[in-house]
PDB file of C-alpha atoms in Angstrom:
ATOM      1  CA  UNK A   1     291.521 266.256 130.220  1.00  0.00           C
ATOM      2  CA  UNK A   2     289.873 269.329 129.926  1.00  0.00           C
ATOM      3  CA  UNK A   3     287.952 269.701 126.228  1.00  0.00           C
ATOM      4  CA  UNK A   4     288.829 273.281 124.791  1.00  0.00           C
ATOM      5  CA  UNK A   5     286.053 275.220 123.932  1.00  0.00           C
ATOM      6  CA  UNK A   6     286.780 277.472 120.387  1.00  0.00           C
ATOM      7  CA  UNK A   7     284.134 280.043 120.740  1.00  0.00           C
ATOM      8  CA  UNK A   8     285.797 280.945 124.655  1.00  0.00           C
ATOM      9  CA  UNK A   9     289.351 280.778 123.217  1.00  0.00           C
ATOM     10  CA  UNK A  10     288.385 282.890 120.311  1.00  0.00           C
ATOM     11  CA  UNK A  11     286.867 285.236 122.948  1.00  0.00           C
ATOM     12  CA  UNK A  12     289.787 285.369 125.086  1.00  0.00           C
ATOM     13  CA  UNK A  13     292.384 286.226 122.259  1.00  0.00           C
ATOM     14  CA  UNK A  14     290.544 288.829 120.966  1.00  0.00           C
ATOM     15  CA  UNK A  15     290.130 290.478 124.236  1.00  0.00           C
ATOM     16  CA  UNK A  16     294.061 290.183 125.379  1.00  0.00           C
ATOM     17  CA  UNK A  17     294.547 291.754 121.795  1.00  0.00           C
ATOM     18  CA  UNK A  18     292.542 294.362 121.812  1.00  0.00           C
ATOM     19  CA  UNK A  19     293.623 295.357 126.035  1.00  0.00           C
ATOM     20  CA  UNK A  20     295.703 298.273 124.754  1.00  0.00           C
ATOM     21  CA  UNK A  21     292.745 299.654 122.386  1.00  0.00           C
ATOM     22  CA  UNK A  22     290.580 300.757 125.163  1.00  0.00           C
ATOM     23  CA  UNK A  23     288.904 299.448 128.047  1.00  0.00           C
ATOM     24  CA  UNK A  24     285.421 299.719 127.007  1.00  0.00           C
ATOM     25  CA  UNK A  25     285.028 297.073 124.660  1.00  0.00           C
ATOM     26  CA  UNK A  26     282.391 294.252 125.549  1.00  0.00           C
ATOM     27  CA  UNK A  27     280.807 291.414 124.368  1.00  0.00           C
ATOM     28  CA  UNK A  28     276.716 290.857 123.551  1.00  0.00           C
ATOM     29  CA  UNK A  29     276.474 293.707 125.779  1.00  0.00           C
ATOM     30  CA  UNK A  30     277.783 296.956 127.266  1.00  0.00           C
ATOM     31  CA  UNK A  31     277.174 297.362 131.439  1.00  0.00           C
ATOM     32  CA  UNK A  32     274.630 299.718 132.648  1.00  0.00           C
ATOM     33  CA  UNK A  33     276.238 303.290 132.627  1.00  0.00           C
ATOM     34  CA  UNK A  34     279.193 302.374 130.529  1.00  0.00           C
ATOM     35  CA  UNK A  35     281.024 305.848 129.327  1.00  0.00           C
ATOM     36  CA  UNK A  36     281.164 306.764 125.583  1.00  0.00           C
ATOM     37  CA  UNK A  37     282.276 305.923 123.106  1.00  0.00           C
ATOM     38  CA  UNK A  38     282.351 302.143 123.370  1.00  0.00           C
ATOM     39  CA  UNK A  39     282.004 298.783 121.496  1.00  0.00           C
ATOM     40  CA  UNK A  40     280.490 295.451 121.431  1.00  0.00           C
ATOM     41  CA  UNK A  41     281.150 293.202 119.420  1.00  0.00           C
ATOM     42  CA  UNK A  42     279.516 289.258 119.085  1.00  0.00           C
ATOM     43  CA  UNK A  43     280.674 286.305 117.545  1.00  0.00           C
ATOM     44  CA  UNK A  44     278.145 284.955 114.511  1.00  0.00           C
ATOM     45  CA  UNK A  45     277.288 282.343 112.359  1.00  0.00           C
ATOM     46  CA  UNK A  46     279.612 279.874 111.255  1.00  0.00           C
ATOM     47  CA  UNK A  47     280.249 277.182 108.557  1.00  0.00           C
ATOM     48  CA  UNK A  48     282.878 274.770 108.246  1.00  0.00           C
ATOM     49  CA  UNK A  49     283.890 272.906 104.830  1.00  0.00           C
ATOM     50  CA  UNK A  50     286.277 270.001 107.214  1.00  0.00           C
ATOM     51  CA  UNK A  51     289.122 271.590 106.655  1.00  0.00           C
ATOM     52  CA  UNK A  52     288.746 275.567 107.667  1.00  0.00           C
ATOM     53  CA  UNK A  53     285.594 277.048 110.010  1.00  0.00           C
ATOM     54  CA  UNK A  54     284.802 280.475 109.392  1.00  0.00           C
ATOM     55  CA  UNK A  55     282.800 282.268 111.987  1.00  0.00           C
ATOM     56  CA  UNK A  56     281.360 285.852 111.233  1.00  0.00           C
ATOM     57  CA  UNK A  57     282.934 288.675 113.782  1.00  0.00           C
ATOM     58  CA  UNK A  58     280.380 291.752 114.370  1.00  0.00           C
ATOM     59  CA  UNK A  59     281.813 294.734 116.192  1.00  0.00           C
ATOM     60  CA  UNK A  60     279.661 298.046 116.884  1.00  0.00           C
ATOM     61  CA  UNK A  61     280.489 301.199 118.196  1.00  0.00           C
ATOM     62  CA  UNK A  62     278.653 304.278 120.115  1.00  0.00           C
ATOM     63  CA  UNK A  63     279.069 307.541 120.977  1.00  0.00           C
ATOM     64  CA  UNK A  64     277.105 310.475 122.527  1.00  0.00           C
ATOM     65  CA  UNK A  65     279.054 313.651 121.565  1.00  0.00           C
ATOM     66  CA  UNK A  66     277.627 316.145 123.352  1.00  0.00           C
ATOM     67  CA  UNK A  67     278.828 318.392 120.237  1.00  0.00           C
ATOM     68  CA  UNK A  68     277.710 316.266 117.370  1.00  0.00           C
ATOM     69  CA  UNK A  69     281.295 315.094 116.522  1.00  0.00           C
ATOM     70  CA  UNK A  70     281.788 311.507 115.553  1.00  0.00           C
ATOM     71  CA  UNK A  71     286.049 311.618 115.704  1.00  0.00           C
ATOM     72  CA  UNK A  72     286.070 310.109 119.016  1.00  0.00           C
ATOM     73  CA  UNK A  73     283.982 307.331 118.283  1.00  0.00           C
ATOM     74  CA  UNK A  74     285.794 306.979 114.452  1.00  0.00           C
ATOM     75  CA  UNK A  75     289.460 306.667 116.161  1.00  0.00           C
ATOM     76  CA  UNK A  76     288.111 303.806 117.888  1.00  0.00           C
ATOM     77  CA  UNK A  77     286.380 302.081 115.751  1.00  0.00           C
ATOM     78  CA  UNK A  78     289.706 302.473 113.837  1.00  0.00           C
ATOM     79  CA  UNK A  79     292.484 301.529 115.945  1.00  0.00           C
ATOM     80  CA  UNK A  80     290.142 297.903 116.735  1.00  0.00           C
ATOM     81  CA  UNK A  81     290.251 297.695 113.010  1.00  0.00           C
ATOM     82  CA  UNK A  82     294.431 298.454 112.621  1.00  0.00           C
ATOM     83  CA  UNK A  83     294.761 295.453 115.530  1.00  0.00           C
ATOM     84  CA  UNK A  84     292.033 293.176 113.767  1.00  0.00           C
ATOM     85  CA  UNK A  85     292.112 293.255 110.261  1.00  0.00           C
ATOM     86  CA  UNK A  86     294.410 290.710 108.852  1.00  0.00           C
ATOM     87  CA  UNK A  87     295.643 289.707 112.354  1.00  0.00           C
ATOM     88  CA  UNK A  88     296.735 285.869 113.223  1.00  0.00           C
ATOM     89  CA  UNK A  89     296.074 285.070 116.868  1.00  0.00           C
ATOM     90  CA  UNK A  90     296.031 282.180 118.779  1.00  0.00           C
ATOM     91  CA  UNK A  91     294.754 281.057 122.379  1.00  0.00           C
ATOM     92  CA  UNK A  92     295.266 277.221 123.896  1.00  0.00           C
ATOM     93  CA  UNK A  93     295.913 275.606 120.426  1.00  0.00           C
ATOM     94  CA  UNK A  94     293.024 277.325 118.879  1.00  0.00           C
ATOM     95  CA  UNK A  95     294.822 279.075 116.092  1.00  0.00           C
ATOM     96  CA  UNK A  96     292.990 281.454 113.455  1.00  0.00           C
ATOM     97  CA  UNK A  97     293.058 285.059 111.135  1.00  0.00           C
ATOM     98  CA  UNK A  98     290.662 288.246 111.216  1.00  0.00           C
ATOM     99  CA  UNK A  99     289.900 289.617 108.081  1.00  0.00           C
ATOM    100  CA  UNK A 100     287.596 292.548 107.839  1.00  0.00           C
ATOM    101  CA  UNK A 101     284.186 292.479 105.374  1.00  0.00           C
ATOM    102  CA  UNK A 102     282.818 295.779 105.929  1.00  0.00           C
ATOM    103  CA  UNK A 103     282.914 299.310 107.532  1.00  0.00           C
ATOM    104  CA  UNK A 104     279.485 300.785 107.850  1.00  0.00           C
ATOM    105  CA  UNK A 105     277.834 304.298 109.507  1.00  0.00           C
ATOM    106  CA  UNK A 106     274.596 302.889 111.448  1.00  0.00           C
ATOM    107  CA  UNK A 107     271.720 305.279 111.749  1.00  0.00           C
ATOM    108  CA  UNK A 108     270.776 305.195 115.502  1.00  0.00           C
ATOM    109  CA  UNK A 109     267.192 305.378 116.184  1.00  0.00           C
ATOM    110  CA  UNK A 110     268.523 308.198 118.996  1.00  0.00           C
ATOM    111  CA  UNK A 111     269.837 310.981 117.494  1.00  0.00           C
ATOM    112  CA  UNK A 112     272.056 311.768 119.786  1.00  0.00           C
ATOM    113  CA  UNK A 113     274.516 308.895 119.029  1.00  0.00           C
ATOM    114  CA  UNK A 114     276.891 308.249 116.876  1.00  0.00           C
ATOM    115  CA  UNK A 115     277.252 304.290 115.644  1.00  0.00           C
ATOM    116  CA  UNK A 116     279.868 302.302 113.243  1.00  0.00           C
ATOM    117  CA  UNK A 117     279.356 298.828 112.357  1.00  0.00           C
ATOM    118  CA  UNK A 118     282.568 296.450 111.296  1.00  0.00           C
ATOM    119  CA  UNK A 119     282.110 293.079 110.263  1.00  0.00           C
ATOM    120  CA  UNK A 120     284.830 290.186 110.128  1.00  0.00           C
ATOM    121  CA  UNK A 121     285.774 286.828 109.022  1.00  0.00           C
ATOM    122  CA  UNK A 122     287.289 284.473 111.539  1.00  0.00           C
ATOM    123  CA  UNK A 123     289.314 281.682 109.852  1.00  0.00           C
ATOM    124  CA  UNK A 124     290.190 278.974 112.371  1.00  0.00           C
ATOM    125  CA  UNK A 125     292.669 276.879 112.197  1.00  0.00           C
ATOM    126  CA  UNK A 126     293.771 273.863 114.935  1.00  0.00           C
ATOM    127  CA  UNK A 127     292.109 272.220 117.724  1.00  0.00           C
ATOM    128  CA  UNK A 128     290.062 269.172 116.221  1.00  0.00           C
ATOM    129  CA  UNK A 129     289.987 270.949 112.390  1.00  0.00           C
TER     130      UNK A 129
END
Protein backbone atom coordinates (compact mmCIF):
# COMPACT_ATOMS: atom_id res chain seq x y z
CA UNK A 1 0.00 0.00 0.00
CA UNK A 2 1.25 3.10 -1.05
CA UNK A 3 1.61 5.78 2.14
CA UNK A 4 0.06 9.23 0.98
CA UNK A 5 2.20 11.97 1.33
CA UNK A 6 0.07 15.44 2.59
CA UNK A 7 2.51 18.05 1.61
CA UNK A 8 2.40 16.37 -2.40
CA UNK A 9 -1.42 16.06 -2.20
CA UNK A 10 -1.74 19.52 -0.88
CA UNK A 11 0.53 20.49 -3.82
CA UNK A 12 -1.37 18.77 -6.37
CA UNK A 13 -4.88 20.25 -5.40
CA UNK A 14 -3.81 23.51 -5.36
CA UNK A 15 -2.28 23.31 -8.71
CA UNK A 16 -5.47 21.48 -10.54
CA UNK A 17 -7.36 24.47 -8.79
CA UNK A 18 -5.64 27.12 -9.72
CA UNK A 19 -5.10 25.51 -13.85
CA UNK A 20 -7.66 28.03 -15.10
CA UNK A 21 -5.90 31.13 -13.22
CA UNK A 22 -2.91 31.17 -15.38
CA UNK A 23 -0.20 29.06 -16.40
CA UNK A 24 2.62 30.70 -14.76
CA UNK A 25 2.24 29.82 -11.33
CA UNK A 26 5.16 27.72 -9.68
CA UNK A 27 6.34 26.40 -6.71
CA UNK A 28 9.84 27.40 -4.61
CA UNK A 29 10.75 28.67 -7.88
CA UNK A 30 9.92 30.25 -11.24
CA UNK A 31 12.04 28.62 -14.53
CA UNK A 32 14.72 30.59 -16.08
CA UNK A 33 13.03 33.13 -18.54
CA UNK A 34 9.56 32.68 -17.23
CA UNK A 35 7.22 35.68 -18.79
CA UNK A 36 5.63 38.31 -16.45
CA UNK A 37 3.72 38.59 -14.37
CA UNK A 38 3.95 35.33 -12.45
CA UNK A 39 3.75 33.61 -9.00
CA UNK A 40 5.30 31.29 -6.64
CA UNK A 41 4.06 30.30 -3.99
CA UNK A 42 5.65 27.64 -1.03
CA UNK A 43 4.16 25.70 1.51
CA UNK A 44 5.43 26.79 5.33
CA UNK A 45 5.55 25.95 8.72
CA UNK A 46 3.12 23.89 10.32
CA UNK A 47 1.66 22.89 13.75
CA UNK A 48 -0.75 20.39 14.62
CA UNK A 49 -2.88 20.34 18.03
CA UNK A 50 -4.03 16.13 17.16
CA UNK A 51 -6.95 16.99 15.89
CA UNK A 52 -6.44 19.84 12.96
CA UNK A 53 -2.72 20.67 11.20
CA UNK A 54 -2.41 24.01 9.95
CA UNK A 55 0.32 24.67 7.49
CA UNK A 56 1.17 28.37 6.45
CA UNK A 57 0.53 28.99 2.44
CA UNK A 58 2.94 31.87 0.96
CA UNK A 59 2.14 33.03 -2.55
CA UNK A 60 4.21 35.95 -4.35
CA UNK A 61 3.77 37.66 -7.39
CA UNK A 62 6.03 39.69 -10.10
CA UNK A 63 5.79 41.82 -12.74
CA UNK A 64 8.03 43.95 -15.04
CA UNK A 65 5.70 46.55 -16.65
CA UNK A 66 7.55 48.06 -19.05
CA UNK A 67 5.15 51.18 -18.25
CA UNK A 68 5.21 51.18 -14.51
CA UNK A 69 1.64 49.73 -14.20
CA UNK A 70 1.02 47.15 -11.55
CA UNK A 71 -2.87 46.07 -12.94
CA UNK A 72 -1.56 43.14 -14.65
CA UNK A 73 0.24 41.77 -11.92
CA UNK A 74 -2.86 42.96 -9.27
CA UNK A 75 -5.59 40.90 -11.45
CA UNK A 76 -3.53 38.01 -10.78
CA UNK A 77 -2.64 38.13 -7.66
CA UNK A 78 -6.46 38.57 -7.34
CA UNK A 79 -8.18 36.01 -9.22
CA UNK A 80 -5.52 33.23 -7.12
CA UNK A 81 -7.02 34.93 -4.15
CA UNK A 82 -11.07 34.68 -5.46
CA UNK A 83 -10.12 30.65 -6.10
CA UNK A 84 -8.14 30.37 -2.67
CA UNK A 85 -9.53 32.20 -0.03
CA UNK A 86 -12.05 30.24 1.86
CA UNK A 87 -11.82 27.32 -0.63
CA UNK A 88 -12.29 23.44 0.56
CA UNK A 89 -10.26 21.10 -1.62
CA UNK A 90 -9.35 17.76 -1.45
CA UNK A 91 -6.75 15.33 -3.24
CA UNK A 92 -6.44 11.27 -2.38
CA UNK A 93 -8.26 11.55 1.04
CA UNK A 94 -6.27 14.49 2.08
CA UNK A 95 -9.07 16.88 2.73
CA UNK A 96 -8.50 20.65 3.94
CA UNK A 97 -9.64 24.78 3.68
CA UNK A 98 -7.56 27.97 2.48
CA UNK A 99 -8.11 30.88 4.35
CA UNK A 100 -6.23 34.01 3.52
CA UNK A 101 -4.01 36.08 6.43
CA UNK A 102 -2.71 38.85 4.52
CA UNK A 103 -2.39 40.92 1.25
CA UNK A 104 0.82 42.84 1.13
CA UNK A 105 2.78 45.31 -1.67
CA UNK A 106 6.59 43.99 -1.46
CA UNK A 107 9.23 46.54 -2.24
CA UNK A 108 11.52 44.80 -4.83
CA UNK A 109 15.08 45.52 -4.45
CA UNK A 110 14.76 46.07 -8.60
CA UNK A 111 12.83 48.78 -9.39
CA UNK A 112 11.60 47.70 -12.23
CA UNK A 113 9.19 45.09 -10.71
CA UNK A 114 6.22 45.05 -9.35
CA UNK A 115 5.64 42.33 -6.25
CA UNK A 116 2.42 41.25 -4.01
CA UNK A 117 2.75 38.98 -1.21
CA UNK A 118 -0.49 36.74 0.06
CA UNK A 119 -0.28 34.61 2.89
CA UNK A 120 -2.69 31.61 3.87
CA UNK A 121 -3.79 29.17 6.36
CA UNK A 122 -4.12 25.56 5.32
CA UNK A 123 -6.47 23.61 7.64
CA UNK A 124 -6.19 19.88 6.98
CA UNK A 125 -8.43 17.61 7.60
CA UNK A 126 -8.26 13.46 6.88
CA UNK A 127 -5.58 11.11 6.12
CA UNK A 128 -4.09 9.89 9.59
CA UNK A 129 -5.56 13.32 11.57
Amino acid sequence: MTQVIRELEIRKAIEDHLDVVSPHIYYENAPKGHPYPYAVYELGDSTDDGSLENIELEFNGWDKPTDGSSVELVTLMGNIDNRLHRSTLSSNGVFFSIYRENRIPVKDPDESLRRRQMIYQIRVMGVGM
